[in-house]
Short mmCIF file of C-alpha atoms and ligand atoms in Angstrom, two decimals:
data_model
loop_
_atom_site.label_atom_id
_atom_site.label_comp_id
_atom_site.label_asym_id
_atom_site.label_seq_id
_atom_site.Cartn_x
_atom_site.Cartn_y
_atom_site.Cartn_z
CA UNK A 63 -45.06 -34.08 -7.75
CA UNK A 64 -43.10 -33.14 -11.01
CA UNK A 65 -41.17 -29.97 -11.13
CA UNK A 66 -41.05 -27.67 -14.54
CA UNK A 67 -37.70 -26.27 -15.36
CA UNK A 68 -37.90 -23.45 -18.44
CA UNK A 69 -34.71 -23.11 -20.45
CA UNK A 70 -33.62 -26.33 -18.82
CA UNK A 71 -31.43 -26.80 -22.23
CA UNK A 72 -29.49 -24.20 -21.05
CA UNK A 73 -26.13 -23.69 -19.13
CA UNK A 74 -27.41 -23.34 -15.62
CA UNK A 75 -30.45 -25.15 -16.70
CA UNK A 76 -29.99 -28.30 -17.58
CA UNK A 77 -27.27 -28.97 -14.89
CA UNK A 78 -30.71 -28.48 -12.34
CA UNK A 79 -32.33 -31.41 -14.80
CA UNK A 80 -29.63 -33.37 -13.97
CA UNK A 81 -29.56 -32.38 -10.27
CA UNK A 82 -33.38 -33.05 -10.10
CA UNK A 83 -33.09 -36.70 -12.00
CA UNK A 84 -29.90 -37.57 -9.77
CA UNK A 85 -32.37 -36.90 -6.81
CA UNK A 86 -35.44 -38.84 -8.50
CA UNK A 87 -37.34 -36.29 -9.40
CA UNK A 88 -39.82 -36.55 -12.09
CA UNK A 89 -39.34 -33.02 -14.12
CA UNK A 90 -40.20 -31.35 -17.69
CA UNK A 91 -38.79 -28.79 -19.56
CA UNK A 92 -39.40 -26.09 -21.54
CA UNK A 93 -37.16 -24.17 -23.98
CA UNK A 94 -37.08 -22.81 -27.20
CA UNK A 95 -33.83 -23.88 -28.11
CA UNK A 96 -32.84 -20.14 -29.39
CA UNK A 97 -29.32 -20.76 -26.99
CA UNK A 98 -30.00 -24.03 -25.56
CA UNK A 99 -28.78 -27.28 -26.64
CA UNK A 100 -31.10 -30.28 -26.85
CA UNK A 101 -28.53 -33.06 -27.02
CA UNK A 102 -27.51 -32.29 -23.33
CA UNK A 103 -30.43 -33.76 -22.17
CA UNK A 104 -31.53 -37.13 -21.55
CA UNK A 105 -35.22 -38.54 -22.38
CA UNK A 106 -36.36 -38.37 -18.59
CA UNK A 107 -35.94 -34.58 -19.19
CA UNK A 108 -39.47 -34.68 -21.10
CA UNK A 109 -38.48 -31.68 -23.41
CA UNK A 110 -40.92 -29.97 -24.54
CA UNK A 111 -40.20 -27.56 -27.49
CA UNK A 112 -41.79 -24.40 -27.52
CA UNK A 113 -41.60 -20.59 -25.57
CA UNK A 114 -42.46 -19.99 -22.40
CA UNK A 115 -44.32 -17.08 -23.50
CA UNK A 116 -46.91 -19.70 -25.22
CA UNK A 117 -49.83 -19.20 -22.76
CA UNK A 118 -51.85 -22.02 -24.25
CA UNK A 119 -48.40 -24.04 -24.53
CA UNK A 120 -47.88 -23.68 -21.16
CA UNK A 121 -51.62 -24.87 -19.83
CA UNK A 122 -51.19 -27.50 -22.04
CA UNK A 123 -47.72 -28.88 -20.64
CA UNK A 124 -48.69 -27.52 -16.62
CA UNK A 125 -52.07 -29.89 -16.78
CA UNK A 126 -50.09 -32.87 -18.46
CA UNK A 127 -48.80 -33.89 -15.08
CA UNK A 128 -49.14 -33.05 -11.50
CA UNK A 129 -46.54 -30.01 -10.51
CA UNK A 130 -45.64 -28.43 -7.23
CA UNK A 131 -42.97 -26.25 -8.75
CA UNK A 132 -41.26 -23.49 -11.59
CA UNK A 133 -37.31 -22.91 -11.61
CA UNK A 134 -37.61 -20.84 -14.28
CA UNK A 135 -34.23 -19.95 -16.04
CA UNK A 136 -35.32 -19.32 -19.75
CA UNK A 137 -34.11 -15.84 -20.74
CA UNK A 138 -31.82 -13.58 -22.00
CA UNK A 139 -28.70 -12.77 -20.69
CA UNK A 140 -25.79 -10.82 -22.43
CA UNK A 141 -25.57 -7.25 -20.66
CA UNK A 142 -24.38 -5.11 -23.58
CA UNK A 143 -27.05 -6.79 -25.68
CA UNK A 144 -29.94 -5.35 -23.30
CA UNK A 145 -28.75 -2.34 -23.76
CA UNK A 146 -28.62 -2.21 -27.37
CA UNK A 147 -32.30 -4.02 -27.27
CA UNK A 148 -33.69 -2.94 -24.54
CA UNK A 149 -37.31 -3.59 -25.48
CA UNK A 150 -36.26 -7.19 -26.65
CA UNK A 151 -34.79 -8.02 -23.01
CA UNK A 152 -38.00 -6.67 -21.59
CA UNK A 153 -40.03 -8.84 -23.82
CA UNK A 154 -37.82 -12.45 -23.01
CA UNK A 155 -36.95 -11.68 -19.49
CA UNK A 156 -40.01 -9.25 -17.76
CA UNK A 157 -43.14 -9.93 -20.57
CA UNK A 158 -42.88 -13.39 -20.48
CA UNK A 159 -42.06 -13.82 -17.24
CA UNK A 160 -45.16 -12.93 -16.23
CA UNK A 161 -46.93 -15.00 -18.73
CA UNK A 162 -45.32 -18.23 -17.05
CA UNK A 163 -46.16 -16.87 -13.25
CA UNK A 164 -49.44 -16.35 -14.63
CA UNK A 165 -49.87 -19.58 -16.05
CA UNK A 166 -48.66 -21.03 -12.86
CA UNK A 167 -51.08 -19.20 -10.82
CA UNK A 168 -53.74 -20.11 -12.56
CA UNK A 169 -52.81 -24.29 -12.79
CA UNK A 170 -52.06 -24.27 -8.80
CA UNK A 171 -48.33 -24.60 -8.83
CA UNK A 172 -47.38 -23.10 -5.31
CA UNK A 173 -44.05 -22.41 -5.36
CA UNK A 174 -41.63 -20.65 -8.17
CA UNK A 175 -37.55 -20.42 -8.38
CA UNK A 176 -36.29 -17.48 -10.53
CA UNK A 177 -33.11 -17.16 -11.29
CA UNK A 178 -32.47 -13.41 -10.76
CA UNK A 179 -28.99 -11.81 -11.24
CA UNK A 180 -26.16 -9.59 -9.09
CA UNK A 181 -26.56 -7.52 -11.77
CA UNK A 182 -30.15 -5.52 -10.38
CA UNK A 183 -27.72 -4.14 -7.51
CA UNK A 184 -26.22 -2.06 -10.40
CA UNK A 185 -22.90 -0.26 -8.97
CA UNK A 186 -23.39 -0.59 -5.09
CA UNK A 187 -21.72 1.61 -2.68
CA UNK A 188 -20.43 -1.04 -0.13
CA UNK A 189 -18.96 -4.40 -0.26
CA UNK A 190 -19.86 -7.40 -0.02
CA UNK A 191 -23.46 -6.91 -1.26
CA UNK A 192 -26.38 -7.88 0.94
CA UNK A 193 -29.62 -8.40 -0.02
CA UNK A 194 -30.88 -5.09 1.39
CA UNK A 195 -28.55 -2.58 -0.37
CA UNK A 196 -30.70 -0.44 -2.71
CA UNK A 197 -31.46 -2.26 -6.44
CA UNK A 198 -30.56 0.29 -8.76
CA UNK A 199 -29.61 -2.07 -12.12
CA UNK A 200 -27.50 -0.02 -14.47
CA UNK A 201 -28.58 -2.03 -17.59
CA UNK A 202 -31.66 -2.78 -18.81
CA UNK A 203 -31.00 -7.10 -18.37
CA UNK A 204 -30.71 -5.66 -14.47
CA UNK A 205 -34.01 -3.84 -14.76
CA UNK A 206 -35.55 -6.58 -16.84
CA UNK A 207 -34.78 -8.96 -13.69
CA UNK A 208 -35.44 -6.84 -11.15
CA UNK A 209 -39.10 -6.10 -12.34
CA UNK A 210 -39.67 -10.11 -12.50
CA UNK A 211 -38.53 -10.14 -9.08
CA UNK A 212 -41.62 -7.14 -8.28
CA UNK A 213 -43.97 -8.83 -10.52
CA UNK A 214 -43.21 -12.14 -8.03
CA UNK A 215 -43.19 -10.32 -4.03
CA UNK A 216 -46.66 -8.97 -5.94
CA UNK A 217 -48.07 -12.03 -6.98
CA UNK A 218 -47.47 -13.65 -3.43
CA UNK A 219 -49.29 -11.04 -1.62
CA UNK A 220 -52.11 -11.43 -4.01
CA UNK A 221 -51.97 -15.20 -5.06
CA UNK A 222 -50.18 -17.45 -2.22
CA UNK A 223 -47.82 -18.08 -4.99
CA UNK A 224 -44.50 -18.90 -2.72
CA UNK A 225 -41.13 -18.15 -4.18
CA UNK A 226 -36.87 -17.83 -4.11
CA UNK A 227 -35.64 -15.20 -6.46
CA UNK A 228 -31.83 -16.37 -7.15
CA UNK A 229 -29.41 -13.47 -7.73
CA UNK A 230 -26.75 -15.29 -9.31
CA UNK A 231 -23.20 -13.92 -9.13
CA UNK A 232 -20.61 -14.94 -11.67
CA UNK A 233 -21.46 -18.59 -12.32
CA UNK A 234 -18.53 -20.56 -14.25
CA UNK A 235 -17.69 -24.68 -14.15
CA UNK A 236 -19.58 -27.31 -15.25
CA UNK A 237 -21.07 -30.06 -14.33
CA UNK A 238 -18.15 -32.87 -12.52
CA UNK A 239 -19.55 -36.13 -14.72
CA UNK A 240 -18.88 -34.09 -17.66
CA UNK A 241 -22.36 -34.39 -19.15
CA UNK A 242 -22.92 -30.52 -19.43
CA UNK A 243 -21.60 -27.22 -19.51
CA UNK A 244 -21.93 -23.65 -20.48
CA UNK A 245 -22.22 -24.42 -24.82
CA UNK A 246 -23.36 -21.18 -25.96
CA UNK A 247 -21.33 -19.90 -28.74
CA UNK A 248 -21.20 -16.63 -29.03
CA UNK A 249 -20.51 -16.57 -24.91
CA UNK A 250 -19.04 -13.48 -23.48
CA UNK A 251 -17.53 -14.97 -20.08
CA UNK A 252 -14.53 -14.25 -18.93
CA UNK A 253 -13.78 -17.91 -18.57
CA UNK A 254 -15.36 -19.42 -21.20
CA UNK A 255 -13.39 -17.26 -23.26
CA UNK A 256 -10.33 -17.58 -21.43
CA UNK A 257 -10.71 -21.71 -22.41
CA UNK A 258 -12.20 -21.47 -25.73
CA UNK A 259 -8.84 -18.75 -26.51
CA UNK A 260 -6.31 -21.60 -24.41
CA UNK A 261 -8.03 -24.34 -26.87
CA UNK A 262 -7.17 -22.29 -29.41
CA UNK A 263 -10.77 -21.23 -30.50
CA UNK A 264 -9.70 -17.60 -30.67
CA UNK A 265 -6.75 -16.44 -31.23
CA UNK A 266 -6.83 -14.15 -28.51
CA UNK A 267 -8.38 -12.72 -25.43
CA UNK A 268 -8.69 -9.33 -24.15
CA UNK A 269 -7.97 -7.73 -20.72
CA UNK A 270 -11.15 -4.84 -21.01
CA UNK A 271 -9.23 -2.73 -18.22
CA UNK A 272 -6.14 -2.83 -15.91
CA UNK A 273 -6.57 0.83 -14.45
CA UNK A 274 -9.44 0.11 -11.97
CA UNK A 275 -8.86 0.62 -8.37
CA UNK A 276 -7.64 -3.08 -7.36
CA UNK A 277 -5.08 -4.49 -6.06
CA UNK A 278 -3.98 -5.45 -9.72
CA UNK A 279 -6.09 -3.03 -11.70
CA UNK A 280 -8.35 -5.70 -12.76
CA UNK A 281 -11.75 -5.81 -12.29
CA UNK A 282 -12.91 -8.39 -9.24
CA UNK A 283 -15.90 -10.68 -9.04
CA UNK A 284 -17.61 -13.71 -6.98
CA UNK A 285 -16.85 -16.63 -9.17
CA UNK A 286 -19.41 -19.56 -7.98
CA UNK A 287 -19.15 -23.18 -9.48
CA UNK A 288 -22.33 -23.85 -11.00
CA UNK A 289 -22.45 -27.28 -9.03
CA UNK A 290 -22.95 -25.11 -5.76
CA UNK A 291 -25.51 -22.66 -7.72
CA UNK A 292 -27.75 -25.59 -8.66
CA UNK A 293 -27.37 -26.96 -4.66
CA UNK A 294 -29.03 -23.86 -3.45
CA UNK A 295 -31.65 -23.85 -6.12
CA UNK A 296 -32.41 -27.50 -4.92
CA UNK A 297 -32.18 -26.19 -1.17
CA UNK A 298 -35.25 -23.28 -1.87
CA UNK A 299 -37.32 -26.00 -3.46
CA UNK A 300 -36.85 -28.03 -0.35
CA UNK A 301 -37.42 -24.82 1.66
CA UNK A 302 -40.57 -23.86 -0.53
CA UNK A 303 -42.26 -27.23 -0.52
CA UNK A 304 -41.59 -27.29 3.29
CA UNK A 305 -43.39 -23.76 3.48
CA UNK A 306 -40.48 -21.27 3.83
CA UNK A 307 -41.57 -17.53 3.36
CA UNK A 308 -40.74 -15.92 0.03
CA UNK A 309 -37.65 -14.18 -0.29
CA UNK A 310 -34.44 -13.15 -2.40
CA UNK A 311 -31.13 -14.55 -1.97
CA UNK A 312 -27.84 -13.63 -2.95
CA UNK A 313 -25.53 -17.11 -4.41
CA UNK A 314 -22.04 -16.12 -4.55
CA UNK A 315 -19.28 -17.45 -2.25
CA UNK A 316 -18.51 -13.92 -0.58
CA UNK A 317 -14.89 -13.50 -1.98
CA UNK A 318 -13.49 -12.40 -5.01
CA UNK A 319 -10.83 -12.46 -8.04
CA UNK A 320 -9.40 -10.20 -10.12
CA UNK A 321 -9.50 -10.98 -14.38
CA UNK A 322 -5.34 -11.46 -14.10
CA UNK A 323 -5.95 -13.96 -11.06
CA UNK A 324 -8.90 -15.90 -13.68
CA UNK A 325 -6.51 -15.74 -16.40
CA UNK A 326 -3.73 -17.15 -14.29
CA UNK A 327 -5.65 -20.12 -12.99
CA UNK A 328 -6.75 -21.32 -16.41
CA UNK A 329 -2.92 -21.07 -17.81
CA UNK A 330 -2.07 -23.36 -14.79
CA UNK A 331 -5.62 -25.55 -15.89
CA UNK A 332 -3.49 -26.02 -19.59
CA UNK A 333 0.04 -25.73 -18.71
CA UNK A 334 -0.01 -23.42 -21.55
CA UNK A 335 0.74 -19.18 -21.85
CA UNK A 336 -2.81 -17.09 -23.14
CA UNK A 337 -1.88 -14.75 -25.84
CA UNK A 338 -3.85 -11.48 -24.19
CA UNK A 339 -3.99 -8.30 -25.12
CA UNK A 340 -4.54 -5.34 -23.44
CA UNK A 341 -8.43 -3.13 -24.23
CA UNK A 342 -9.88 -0.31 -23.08
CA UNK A 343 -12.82 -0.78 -20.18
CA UNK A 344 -15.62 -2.52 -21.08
CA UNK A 345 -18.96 -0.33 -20.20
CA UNK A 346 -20.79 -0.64 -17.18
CA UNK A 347 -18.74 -3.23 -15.84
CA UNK A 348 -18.29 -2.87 -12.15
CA UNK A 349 -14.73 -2.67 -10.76
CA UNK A 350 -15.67 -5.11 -7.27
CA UNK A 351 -18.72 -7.08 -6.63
CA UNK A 352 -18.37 -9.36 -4.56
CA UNK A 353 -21.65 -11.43 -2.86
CA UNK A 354 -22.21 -11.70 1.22
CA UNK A 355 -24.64 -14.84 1.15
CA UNK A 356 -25.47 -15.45 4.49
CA UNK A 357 -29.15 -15.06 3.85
CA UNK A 358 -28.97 -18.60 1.86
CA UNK A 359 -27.05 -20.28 4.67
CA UNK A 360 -28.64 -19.39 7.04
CA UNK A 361 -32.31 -19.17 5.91
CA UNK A 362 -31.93 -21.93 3.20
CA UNK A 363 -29.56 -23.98 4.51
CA UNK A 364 -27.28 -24.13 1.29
CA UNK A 365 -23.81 -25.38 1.96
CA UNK A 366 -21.66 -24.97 -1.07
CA UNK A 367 -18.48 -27.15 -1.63
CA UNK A 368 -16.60 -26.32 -4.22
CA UNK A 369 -15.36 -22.85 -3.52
CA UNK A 370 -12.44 -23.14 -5.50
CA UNK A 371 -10.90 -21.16 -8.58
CA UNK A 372 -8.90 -24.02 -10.10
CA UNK A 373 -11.64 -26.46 -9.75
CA UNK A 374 -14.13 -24.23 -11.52
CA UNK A 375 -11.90 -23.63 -14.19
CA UNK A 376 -10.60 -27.17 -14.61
CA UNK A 377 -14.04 -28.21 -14.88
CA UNK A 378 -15.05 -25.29 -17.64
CA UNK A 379 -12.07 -26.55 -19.29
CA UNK A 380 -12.84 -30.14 -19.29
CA UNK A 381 -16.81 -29.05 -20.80
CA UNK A 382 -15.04 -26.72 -23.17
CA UNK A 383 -12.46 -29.47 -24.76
CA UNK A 384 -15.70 -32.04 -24.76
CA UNK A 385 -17.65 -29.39 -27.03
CA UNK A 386 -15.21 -29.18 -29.15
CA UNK A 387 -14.53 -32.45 -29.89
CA UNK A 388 -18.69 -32.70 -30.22
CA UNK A 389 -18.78 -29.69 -32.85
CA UNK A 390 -16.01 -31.50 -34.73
CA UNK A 391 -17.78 -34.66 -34.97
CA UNK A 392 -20.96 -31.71 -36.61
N1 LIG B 410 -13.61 -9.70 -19.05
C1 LIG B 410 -12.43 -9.48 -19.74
N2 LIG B 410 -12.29 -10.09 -20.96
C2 LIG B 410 -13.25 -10.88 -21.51
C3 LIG B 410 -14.44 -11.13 -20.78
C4 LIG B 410 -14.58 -10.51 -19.55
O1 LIG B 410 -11.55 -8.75 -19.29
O2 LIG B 410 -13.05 -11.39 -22.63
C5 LIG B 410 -13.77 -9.09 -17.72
C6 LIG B 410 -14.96 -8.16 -17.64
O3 LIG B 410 -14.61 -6.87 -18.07
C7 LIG B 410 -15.30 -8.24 -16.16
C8 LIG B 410 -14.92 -9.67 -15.77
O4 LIG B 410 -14.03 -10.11 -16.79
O5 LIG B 410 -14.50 -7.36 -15.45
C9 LIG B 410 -16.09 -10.61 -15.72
O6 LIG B 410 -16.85 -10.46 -16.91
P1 LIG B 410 -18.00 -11.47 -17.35
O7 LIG B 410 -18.49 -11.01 -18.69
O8 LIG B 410 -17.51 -12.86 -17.22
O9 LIG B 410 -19.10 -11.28 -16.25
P2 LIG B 410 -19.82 -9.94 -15.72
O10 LIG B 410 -19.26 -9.67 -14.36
O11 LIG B 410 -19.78 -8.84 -16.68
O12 LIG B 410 -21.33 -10.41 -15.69
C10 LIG B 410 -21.87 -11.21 -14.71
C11 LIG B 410 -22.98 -12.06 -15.28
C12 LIG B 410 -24.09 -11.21 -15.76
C13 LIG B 410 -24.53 -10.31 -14.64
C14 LIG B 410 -23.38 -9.54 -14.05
C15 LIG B 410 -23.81 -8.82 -12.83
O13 LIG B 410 -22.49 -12.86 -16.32
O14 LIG B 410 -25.17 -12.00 -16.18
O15 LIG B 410 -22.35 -10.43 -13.67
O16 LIG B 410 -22.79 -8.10 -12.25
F1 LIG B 410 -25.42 -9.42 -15.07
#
């Protein structure tokens, strides 16, 4: 059984086609390449080129092999970009979405893996987030999520379709053998920027608020190595296939750290000062969100390893100097 990843030549992506390939798994892709890299991949990835909001695309790739699954990543992601495009985000992320769980309904894949976001919580009142506090998404990326995530507990009610809908905290890192990493350009990441600034790639970074109500006065998030993110998608496809009910999980490690801790840890990554400057708050950012992820534990049996700030950013480093010395070959 062959599994279909969309916008598997993206950043989270394609580090689940090379989870999935490590594992022997026979897999395809689909992605438009509008922020995804093709050279990532290797052949065994079967890239196909093309949107996943192709209906006749999609028949046409989902009989060309026998699947049991979708981990469907393809889709927008840049917050302040939904807002000014609201109608665009609903198109990539909630439109075309249900194209592909159509599409998948109607070839007999069972089970689906949607990578949903901390960001349909919006601004909740208590901390850590479970899965139960109320989804009130403050941005329209949030909304555009959080209505794939109805369209889905819908379509399993009325179609046996099974499914894990992912929210994602703050995923950083890359992948340990160095064969892929977050390569967007125009990236908005704290560290991604905090690397590409160190590499000297900008000439400098800004702090969007030091008057929140932390412990520093920095904003705080759930930094999870995208190593461990992939091992829990890999965990609900194991779950699925073995029948596990349908459900939504949080994937963050349940602890948090402030931008001036983040900024710290890559300085100590380069042995090297970041020239940072002081900006006014960025908005609708959050000043704590921080993930409590028992429900994956426990339900999916995901064991993360690599809860560790330095090795996320060592390893976002590492991808960030290897792109760079890519881009300058052109
Ligand atoms: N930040 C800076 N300077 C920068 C970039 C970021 O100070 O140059 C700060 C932000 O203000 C924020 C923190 O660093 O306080 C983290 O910002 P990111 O842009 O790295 O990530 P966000 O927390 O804004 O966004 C993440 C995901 C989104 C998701 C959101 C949900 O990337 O996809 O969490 O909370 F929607």
């Amino acid at each position: 059984m062959a599994v279909l990843i969309t916008g598997g030549a993206g950043y989270i992506g394609s580090h689940m086609v090379f989870e999935l390939l490590d594992r022997g798994e026979e897999i395809a892709v689909i992605d438009n390449l509008s922020t995804g890299v093709w050279w990532v991949l290797p052949p065994e990835a079967n890239l196909v080129e093309g949107d996943v909001g192709d209906d006749s695309l999609l028949d046409k790739v989902m009989t060309s092999r026998t699947f049991d699954a979708v981990i469907h990543f393809a889709g927008s992601i840049v917050v302040p970009d939904s807002v000014a495009d609201p109608l665009g985000y609903y198109l990539n992320n909630t439109v075309k979405s249900r194209t592909l769980m159509a599409a998948a309904v109607r070839n007999g894949i069972p089970n689906f893996i949607f990578s949903s976001t901390a960001a349909v919580y919006g601004e909740p009142k208590t901390m850590p987030v479970t899965e139960e506090a109320a989804a009130q998404p403050v941005s329209p990326y949030g909304t555009s999520k959080l209505m794939t995530e109805w369209m889905l507990r819908d379509s399993a009610k009325a179609h046996g379709l099974r499914y894990a809908a992912l929210r994602y905290f703050n995923v950083a890192g890359a992948d340990e053998r160095g064969r892929t990493g977050q390569s967007t350009p125009r990236a908005t990441h704290l560290i991604k920027v905090a690397c590409q600034t160190l590499l000297g790639q900008r000439r400098q970074m800004e702090i969007f608020g030091r008057d929140y109500d932390t412990p520093d006065g920095t904003c705080i998030r759930d930094y999870i190595h995208v190593s461990d993110l992939i091992g829990a998608h890999f965990d609900a496809l194991q779950y699925l296939r073995q029948g596990g009910e349908s459900g939504v999980f949080n994937c963050g490690y349940g602890r948090g750290y402030s931008v001036l801790q983040v900024i710290k840890a890559v300085e100590k990554a380069g042995a090297k000062k970041l020239a940072v400057i002081d900006a006014p708050r960025r908005a609708g950012d959050p000043p704590v969100i921080v993930a409590e992820a028992e429900r994956a534990r426990s339900v999916l049996g995901w064991r993360p390893t690599r809860d560790n700030l330095d090795e996320i950013v060592s390893s976002a480093l590492r991808w960030e100097e290897k792109l760079l010395r890519h881009n300058a070959k052109g």
